[in-house]
Amino acid sequence: FPNQYTEQEAKKLGVVGWVKNTSQGTVTGQVQGPEEKVNEMKSWLSKVGSPSSRIDKTNFSNEKEISKLDFSGFNTRY
């Protein structure tokens, strides 16, 4: 399942949040953590992704500074 690679990368970088496949064949999610680590995750999502994925474009929105993390880990939502 492709999202296991996203989970592994997030855990490796130490970011938290979630990822979910949509019915339109896209992936949506939320990532939280130190800005530098979030940027590394964004780069991985834009350029690498899971081995079976094809990345046509990425769109990051609602970026803001937060005082505390809303999630304790990173998981796949269904």
Short mmCIF file of C-alpha atoms in Angstrom, two decimals:
data_model
loop_
_atom_site.label_atom_id
_atom_site.label_comp_id
_atom_site.label_asym_id
_atom_site.label_seq_id
_atom_site.Cartn_x
_atom_site.Cartn_y
_atom_site.Cartn_z
CA PHE A 1 0.00 0.00 0.00
CA PRO A 2 1.66 3.24 -1.17
CA ASN A 3 0.96 5.29 1.95
CA GLN A 4 3.21 3.08 4.05
CA TYR A 5 6.17 4.78 2.33
CA THR A 6 4.77 8.19 3.23
CA GLU A 7 4.33 7.06 6.84
CA GLN A 8 7.91 5.75 6.93
CA GLU A 9 9.30 9.00 5.53
CA ALA A 10 7.28 11.10 7.98
CA LYS A 11 8.45 9.02 10.93
CA LYS A 12 12.05 9.20 9.70
CA LEU A 13 11.85 13.00 9.53
CA GLY A 14 9.92 13.30 12.78
CA VAL A 15 6.84 15.08 11.39
CA VAL A 16 3.28 14.24 12.41
CA GLY A 17 -0.08 14.25 10.64
CA TRP A 18 -1.98 12.04 8.24
CA VAL A 19 -2.38 11.07 4.60
CA LYS A 20 -5.38 9.73 2.70
CA ASN A 21 -6.11 8.54 -0.82
CA THR A 22 -9.13 10.23 -2.38
CA SER A 23 -11.70 8.78 -4.75
CA GLN A 24 -10.29 11.08 -7.48
CA GLY A 25 -6.99 9.22 -7.43
CA THR A 26 -5.18 11.95 -5.54
CA VAL A 27 -3.70 12.07 -2.07
CA THR A 28 -4.56 14.58 0.63
CA GLY A 29 -3.15 15.04 4.08
CA GLN A 30 -1.71 17.24 6.76
CA VAL A 31 1.87 17.54 7.99
CA GLN A 32 3.04 19.28 11.16
CA GLY A 33 6.47 19.73 12.66
CA PRO A 34 9.52 21.99 12.61
CA GLU A 35 9.54 24.12 9.45
CA GLU A 36 12.78 22.57 8.18
CA LYS A 37 11.38 19.03 8.57
CA VAL A 38 8.03 19.97 7.01
CA ASN A 39 9.93 21.42 4.04
CA GLU A 40 11.90 18.17 3.69
CA MET A 41 8.64 16.23 3.72
CA LYS A 42 7.13 18.55 1.10
CA SER A 43 10.18 18.02 -1.09
CA TRP A 44 9.88 14.24 -0.73
CA LEU A 45 6.15 14.37 -1.55
CA SER A 46 6.84 16.54 -4.62
CA LYS A 47 9.80 14.65 -6.04
CA VAL A 48 9.94 11.10 -4.66
CA GLY A 49 6.71 9.75 -3.23
CA SER A 50 6.00 6.05 -3.02
CA PRO A 51 7.54 3.74 -5.63
CA SER A 52 4.24 3.08 -7.40
CA SER A 53 3.02 6.67 -7.46
CA ARG A 54 3.09 9.12 -10.34
CA ILE A 55 3.37 12.73 -9.22
CA ASP A 56 1.82 15.13 -11.70
CA LYS A 57 1.67 18.12 -9.37
CA THR A 58 1.63 19.00 -5.70
CA ASN A 59 -0.34 21.73 -4.01
CA PHE A 60 0.46 22.88 -0.48
CA SER A 61 -2.01 25.21 1.20
CA ASN A 62 -3.08 26.57 4.60
CA GLU A 63 0.52 26.81 5.78
CA LYS A 64 0.82 28.52 9.14
CA GLU A 65 2.83 28.55 12.34
CA ILE A 66 1.28 26.62 15.21
CA SER A 67 2.07 26.70 18.92
CA LYS A 68 1.59 22.97 19.45
CA LEU A 69 1.20 19.82 17.38
CA ASP A 70 -2.32 18.46 16.84
CA PHE A 71 -1.11 14.91 16.20
CA SER A 72 1.13 12.51 18.10
CA GLY A 73 2.23 10.45 15.09
CA PHE A 74 1.70 9.98 11.37
CA ASN A 75 -0.90 7.61 9.98
CA THR A 76 -3.06 6.72 7.01
CA ARG A 77 -6.73 7.61 7.09
CA TYR A 78 -9.36 5.57 5.24
#
